[in-house]
Short mmCIF file of C-alpha atoms in Angstrom, two decimals:
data_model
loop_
_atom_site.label_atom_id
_atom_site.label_comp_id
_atom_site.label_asym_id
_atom_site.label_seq_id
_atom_site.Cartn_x
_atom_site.Cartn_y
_atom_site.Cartn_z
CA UNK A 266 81.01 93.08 -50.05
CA UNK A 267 80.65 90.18 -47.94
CA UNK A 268 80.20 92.48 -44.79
CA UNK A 269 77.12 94.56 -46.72
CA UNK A 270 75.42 90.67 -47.39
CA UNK A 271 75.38 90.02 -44.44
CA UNK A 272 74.01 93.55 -42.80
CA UNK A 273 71.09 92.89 -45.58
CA UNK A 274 70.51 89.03 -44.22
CA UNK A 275 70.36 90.60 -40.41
CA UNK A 276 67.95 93.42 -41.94
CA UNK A 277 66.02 91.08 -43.45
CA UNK A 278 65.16 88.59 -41.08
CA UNK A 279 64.70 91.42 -38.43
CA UNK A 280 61.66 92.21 -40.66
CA UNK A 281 60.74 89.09 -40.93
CA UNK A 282 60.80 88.86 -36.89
CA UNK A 283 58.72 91.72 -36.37
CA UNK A 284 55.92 90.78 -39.14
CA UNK A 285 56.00 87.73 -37.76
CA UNK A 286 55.45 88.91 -34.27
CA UNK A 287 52.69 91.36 -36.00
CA UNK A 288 51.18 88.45 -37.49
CA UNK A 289 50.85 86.17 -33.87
CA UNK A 290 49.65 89.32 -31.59
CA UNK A 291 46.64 90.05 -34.61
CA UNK A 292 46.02 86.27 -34.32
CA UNK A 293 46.13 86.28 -30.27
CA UNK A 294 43.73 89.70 -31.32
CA UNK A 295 40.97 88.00 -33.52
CA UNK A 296 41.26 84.39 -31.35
CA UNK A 297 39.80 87.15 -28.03
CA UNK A 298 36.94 88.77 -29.69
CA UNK A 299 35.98 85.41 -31.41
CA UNK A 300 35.70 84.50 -27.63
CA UNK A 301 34.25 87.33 -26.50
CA UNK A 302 31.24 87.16 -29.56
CA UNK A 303 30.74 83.88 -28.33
CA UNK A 304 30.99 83.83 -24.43
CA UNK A 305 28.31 86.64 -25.07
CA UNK A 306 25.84 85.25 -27.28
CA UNK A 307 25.91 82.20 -24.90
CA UNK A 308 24.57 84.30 -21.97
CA UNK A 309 22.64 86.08 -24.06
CA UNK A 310 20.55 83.07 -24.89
CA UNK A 311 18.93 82.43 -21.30
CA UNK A 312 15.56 82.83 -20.65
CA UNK A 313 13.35 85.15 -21.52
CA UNK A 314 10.46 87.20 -19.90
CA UNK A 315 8.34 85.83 -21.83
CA UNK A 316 9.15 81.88 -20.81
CA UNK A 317 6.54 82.44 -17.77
CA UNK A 318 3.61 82.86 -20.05
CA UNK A 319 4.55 79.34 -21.63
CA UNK A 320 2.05 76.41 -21.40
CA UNK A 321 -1.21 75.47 -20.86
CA UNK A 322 -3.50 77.67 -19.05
CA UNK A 323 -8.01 76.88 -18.03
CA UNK A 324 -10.26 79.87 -17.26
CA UNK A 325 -11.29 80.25 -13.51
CA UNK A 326 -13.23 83.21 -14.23
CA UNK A 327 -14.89 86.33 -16.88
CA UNK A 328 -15.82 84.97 -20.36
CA UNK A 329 -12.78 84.30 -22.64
CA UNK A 330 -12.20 80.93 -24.08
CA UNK A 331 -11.85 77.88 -21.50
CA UNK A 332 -7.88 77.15 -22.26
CA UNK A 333 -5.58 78.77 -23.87
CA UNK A 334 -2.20 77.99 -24.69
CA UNK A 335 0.87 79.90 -24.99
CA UNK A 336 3.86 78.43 -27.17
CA UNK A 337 7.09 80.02 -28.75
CA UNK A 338 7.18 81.25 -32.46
CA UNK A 339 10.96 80.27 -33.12
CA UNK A 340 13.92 81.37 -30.82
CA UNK A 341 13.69 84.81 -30.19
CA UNK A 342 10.70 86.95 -28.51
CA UNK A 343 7.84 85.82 -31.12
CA UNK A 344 4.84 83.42 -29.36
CA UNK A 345 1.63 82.18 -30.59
CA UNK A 346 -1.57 82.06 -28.16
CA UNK A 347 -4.07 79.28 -29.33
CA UNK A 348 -7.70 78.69 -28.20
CA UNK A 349 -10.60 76.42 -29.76
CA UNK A 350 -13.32 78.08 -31.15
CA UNK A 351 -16.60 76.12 -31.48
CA UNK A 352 -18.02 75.89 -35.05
CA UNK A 353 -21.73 76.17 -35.80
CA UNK A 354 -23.72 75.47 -38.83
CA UNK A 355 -26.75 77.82 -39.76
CA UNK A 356 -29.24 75.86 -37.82
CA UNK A 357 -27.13 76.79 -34.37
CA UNK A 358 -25.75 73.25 -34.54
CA UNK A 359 -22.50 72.61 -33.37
CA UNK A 360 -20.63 70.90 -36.35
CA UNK A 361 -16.99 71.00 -34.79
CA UNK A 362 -13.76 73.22 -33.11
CA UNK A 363 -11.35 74.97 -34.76
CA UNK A 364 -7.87 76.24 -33.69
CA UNK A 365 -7.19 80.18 -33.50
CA UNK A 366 -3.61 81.48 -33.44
CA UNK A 367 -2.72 84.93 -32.47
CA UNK A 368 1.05 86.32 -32.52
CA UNK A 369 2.20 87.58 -29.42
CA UNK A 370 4.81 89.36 -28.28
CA UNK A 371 6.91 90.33 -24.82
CA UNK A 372 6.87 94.02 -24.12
CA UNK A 373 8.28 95.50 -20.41
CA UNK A 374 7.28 91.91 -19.03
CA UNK A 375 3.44 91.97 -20.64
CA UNK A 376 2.54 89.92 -23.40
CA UNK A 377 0.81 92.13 -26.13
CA UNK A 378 -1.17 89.57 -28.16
CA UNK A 379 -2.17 90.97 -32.18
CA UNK A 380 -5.89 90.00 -32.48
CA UNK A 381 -8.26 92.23 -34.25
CA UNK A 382 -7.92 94.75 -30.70
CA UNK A 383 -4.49 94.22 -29.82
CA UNK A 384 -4.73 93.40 -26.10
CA UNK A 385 -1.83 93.01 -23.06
CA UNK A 386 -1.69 90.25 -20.90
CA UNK A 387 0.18 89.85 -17.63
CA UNK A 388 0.89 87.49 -15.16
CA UNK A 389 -0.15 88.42 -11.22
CA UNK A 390 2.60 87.99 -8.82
CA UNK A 391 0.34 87.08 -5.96
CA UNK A 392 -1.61 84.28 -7.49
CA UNK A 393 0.58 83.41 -10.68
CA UNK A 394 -2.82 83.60 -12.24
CA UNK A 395 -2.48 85.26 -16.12
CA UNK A 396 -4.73 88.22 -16.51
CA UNK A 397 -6.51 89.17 -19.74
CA UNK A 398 -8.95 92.26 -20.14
CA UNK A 399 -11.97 90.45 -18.95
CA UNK A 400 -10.64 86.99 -17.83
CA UNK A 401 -8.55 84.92 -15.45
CA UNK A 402 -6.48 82.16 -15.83
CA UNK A 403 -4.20 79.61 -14.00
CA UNK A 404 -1.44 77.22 -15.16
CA UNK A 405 -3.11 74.04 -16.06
CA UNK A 406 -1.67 70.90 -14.30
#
């Protein structure tokens, strides 16, 4: 009888080797991906194509608004493009500016900005100038 305990003891803590083992290798497992998920989100957090629009940009030519500027909408591809719009009263009087804000969005490397048209905007490699149907701009300084 004592020879049949002590098989079972051996048995037993055999198993309890091996789910032991089990348990460390799906904790080695889980500890990887974790790393992987966040090595990955990391790089995925660079910039965007849509960081060259940012900033401040003055009309050199066409007849859009004088500045506009381009800022993020939160952290992922969302942007707003502002511009001042003069105010009149019903004499033709100018009475004051007001602040416009249109949501944009980065599309194959061209801003698509949602105005009553929706229109694209793009940036020219040669002159770094940004391009709107109609209008020029540069970066202001």
């Amino acid at each position: 009888m004592d020879h049949r305990v002590r098989r079972a003891t051996r048995l037993v803590a055999r198993d309890f080797d091996y789910y032991q083992e089990e348990s460390m290798r799906l904790i080695r497992f889980v500890t990887a991906a974790i790393t992987v998920v966040v090595a990955l989100t990391q790089f995925g957090c660079g910039k965007s194509d849509g960081d060259q629009y940012l900033g401040k940009w003055t009309r050199v030519n066409g007849q859009d608004y004088n500045e506009i500027v381009i800022s993020k909408n939160g952290s992922g591809n969302d942007f707003y493009v502002s511009h001042q719009e003069d105010q009149y009263n019903d004499d033709g009087s100018k009475v004051g500016t007001i602040t416009r804000q249109q949501p944009a969005t980065v599309v194959d490397g061209k801003m698509i900005v949602s105005a009553a048209i929706q229109y694209a905007m793009t940036i020219d490699k040669s002159t770094g100038h940004l391009v709107t149907p109609g209008s020029e701009f540069v970066r202001a300084k």
